Short mmCIF file of C-alpha atoms in Angstrom, two decimals:
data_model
loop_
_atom_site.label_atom_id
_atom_site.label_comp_id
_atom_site.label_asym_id
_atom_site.label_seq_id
_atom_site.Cartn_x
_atom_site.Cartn_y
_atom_site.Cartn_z
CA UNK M 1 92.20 54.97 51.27
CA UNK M 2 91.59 51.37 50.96
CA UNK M 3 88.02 50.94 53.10
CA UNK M 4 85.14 52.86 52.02
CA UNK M 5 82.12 51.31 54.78
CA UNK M 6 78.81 52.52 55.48
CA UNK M 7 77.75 53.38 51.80
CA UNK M 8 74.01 54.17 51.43
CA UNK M 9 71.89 55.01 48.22
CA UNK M 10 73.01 58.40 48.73
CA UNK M 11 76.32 57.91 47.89
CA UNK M 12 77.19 60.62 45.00
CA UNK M 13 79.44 58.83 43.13
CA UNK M 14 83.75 59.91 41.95
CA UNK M 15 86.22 57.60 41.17
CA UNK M 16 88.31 55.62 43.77
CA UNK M 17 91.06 53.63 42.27
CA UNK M 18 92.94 52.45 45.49
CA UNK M 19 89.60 51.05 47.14
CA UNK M 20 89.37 47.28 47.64
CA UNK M 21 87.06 46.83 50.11
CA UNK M 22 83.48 48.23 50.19
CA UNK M 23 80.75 47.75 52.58
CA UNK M 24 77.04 49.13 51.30
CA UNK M 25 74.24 49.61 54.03
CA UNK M 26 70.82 51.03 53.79
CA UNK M 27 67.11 50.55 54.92
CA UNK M 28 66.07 51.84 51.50
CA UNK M 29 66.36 49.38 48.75
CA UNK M 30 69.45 49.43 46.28
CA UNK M 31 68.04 49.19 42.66
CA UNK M 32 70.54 48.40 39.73
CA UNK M 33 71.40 51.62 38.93
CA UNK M 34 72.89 51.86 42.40
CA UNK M 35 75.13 48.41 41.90
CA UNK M 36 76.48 50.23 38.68
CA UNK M 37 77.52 53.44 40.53
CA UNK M 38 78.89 51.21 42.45
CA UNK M 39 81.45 49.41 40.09
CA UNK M 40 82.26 52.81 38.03
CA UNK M 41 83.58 54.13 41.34
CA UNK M 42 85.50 51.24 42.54
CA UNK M 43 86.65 49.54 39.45
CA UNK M 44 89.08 48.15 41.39
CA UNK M 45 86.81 46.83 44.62
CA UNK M 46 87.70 43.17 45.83
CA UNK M 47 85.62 42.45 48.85
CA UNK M 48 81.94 44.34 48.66
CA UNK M 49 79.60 42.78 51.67
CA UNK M 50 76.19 44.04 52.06
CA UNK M 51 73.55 44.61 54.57
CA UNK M 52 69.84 45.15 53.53
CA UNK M 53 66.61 43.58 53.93
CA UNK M 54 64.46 45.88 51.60
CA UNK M 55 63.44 44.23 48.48
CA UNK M 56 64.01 45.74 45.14
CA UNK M 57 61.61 48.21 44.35
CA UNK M 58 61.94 48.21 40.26
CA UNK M 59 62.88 43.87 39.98
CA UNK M 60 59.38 43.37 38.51
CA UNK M 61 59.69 45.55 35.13
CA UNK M 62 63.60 44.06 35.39
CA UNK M 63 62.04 40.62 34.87
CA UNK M 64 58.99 41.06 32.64
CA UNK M 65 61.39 43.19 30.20
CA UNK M 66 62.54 40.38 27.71
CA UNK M 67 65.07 38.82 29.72
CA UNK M 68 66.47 41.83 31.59
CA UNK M 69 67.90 43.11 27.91
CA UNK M 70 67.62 46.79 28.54
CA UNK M 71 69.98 46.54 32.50
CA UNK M 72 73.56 47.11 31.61
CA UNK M 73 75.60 44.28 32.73
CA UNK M 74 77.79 45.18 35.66
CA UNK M 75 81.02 43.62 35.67
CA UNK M 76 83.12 42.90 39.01
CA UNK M 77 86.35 42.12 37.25
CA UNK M 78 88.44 42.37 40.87
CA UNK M 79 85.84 40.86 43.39
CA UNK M 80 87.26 37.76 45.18
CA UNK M 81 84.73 38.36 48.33
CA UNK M 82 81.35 38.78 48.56
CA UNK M 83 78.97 38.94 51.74
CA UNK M 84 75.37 38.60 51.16
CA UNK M 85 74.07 36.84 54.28
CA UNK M 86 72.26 39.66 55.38
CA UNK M 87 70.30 40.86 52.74
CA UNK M 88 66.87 40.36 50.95
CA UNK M 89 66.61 37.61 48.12
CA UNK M 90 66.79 40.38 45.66
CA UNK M 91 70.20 40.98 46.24
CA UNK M 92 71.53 37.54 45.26
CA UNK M 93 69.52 37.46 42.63
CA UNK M 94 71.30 40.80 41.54
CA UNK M 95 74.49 39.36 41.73
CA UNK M 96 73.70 35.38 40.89
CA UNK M 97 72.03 36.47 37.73
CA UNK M 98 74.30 36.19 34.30
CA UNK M 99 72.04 38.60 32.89
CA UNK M 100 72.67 41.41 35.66
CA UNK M 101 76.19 40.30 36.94
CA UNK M 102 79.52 39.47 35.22
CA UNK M 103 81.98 37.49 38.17
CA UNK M 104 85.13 36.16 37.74
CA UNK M 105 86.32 32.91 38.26
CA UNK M 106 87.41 31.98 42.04
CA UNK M 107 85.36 34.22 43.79
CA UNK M 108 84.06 33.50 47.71
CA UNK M 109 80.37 34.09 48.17
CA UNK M 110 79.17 34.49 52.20
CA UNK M 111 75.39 33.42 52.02
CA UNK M 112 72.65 32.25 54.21
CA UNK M 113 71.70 28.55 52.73
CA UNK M 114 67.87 29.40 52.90
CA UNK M 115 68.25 32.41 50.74
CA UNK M 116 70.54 30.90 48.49
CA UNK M 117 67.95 27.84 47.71
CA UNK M 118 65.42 30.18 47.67
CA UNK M 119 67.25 32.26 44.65
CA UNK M 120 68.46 29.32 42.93
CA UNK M 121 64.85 27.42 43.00
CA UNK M 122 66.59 24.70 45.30
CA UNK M 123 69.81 24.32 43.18
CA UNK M 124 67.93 24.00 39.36
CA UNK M 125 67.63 27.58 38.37
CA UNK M 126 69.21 28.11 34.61
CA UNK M 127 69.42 31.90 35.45
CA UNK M 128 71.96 31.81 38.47
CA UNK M 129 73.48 28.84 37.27
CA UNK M 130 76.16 30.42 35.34
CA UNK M 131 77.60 32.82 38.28
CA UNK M 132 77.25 29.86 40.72
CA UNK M 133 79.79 27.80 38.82
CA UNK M 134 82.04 30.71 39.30
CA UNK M 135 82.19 30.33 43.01
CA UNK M 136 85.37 28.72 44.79
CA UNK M 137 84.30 28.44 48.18
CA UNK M 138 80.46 28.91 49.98
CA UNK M 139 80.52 29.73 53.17
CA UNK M 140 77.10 29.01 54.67
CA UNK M 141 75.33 30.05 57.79
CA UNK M 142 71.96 28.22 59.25
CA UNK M 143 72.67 24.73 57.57
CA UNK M 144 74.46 21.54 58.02
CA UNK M 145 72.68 19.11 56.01
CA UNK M 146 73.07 20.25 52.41
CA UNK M 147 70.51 19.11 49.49
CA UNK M 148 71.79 16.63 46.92
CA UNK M 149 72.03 19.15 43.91
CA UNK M 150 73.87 21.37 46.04
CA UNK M 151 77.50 19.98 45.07
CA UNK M 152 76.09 19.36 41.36
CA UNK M 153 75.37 23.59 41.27
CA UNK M 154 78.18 24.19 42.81
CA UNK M 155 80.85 22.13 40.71
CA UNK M 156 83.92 24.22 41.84
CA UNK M 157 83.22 25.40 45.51
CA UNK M 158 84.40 23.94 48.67
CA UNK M 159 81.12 24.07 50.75
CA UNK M 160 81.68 25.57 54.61
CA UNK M 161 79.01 25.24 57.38
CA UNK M 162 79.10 27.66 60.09
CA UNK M 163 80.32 30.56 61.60
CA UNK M 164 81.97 32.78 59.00
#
């Protein structure tokens, strides 16, 4: 099996090696515990897209607790494609944060430009900053007139407008 779609918080767990692509939907908020199930069953996953506008239920203790020090870091070493245009700001948070997400190099992020200024405090935030150097290509949605700093956060990314 190569497709595992329709994931939802209750999704037990096992190990799937030969899964690349993963699609997670719930209308119950994914916490970080859930992302790390996540990557311990697909250690192999290459596309993961999302859908889910619940916000986080445990981000505030995340982000008063010294820096997020006590999350383990979850670590996409496969991921080339990632789809988070229809989700709440907590979820690009969870994966634009350093301290909550390990990406690799060349990876395509699928975002709605709103969100993504929101996250990234309109291009200046230190916290995202890392991940968002990471990204090869932005595809957008809502937004043809990009901010100035968006290029500058974006040093390696070619920037697409438009239908995905």
């Amino acid at each position: 099996m190569r497709y595992y779609t329709g994931i939802t918080n209750n999704f037990p767990g096992g190990l799937f090696e030969h899964v690349r692509v993963v699609s997670l939907f719930d209308e119950q908020p994914f916490e970080h515990e859930f992302f790390l199930r996540i990557q311990k069953s697909f250690p192999f996953i290459e596309e993961l897209s999302l859908v889910n506008y619940k916000p986080q239920n445990r981000k505030q203790s995340y982000e008063s607790n010294s820096n997020n020090q006590t999350l383990s870091l979850i670590e996409y070493l496969f991921l080339t494609k990632l789809y988070i245009s229809d989700v709440h700001d907590d979820y690009i948070e969870q994966f634009l944060f350093h301290t909550k997400t390990y990406l690799q190099n060349n990876i395509i992020v699928y975002v709605a430009y709103e969100s993504l200024q929101r996250v990234t405090h309109n291009f200046t935030r230190d916290s995202t900053r890392t991940n968002c150097a990471k990204i090869s290509k932005l595809h957008f949605w809502g937004q043809e007139k990009p901010s100035n700093s968006l290029e500058e956060y974006f040093p390696y990314a070619k920037i697409c407008y438009g239908l995905y």
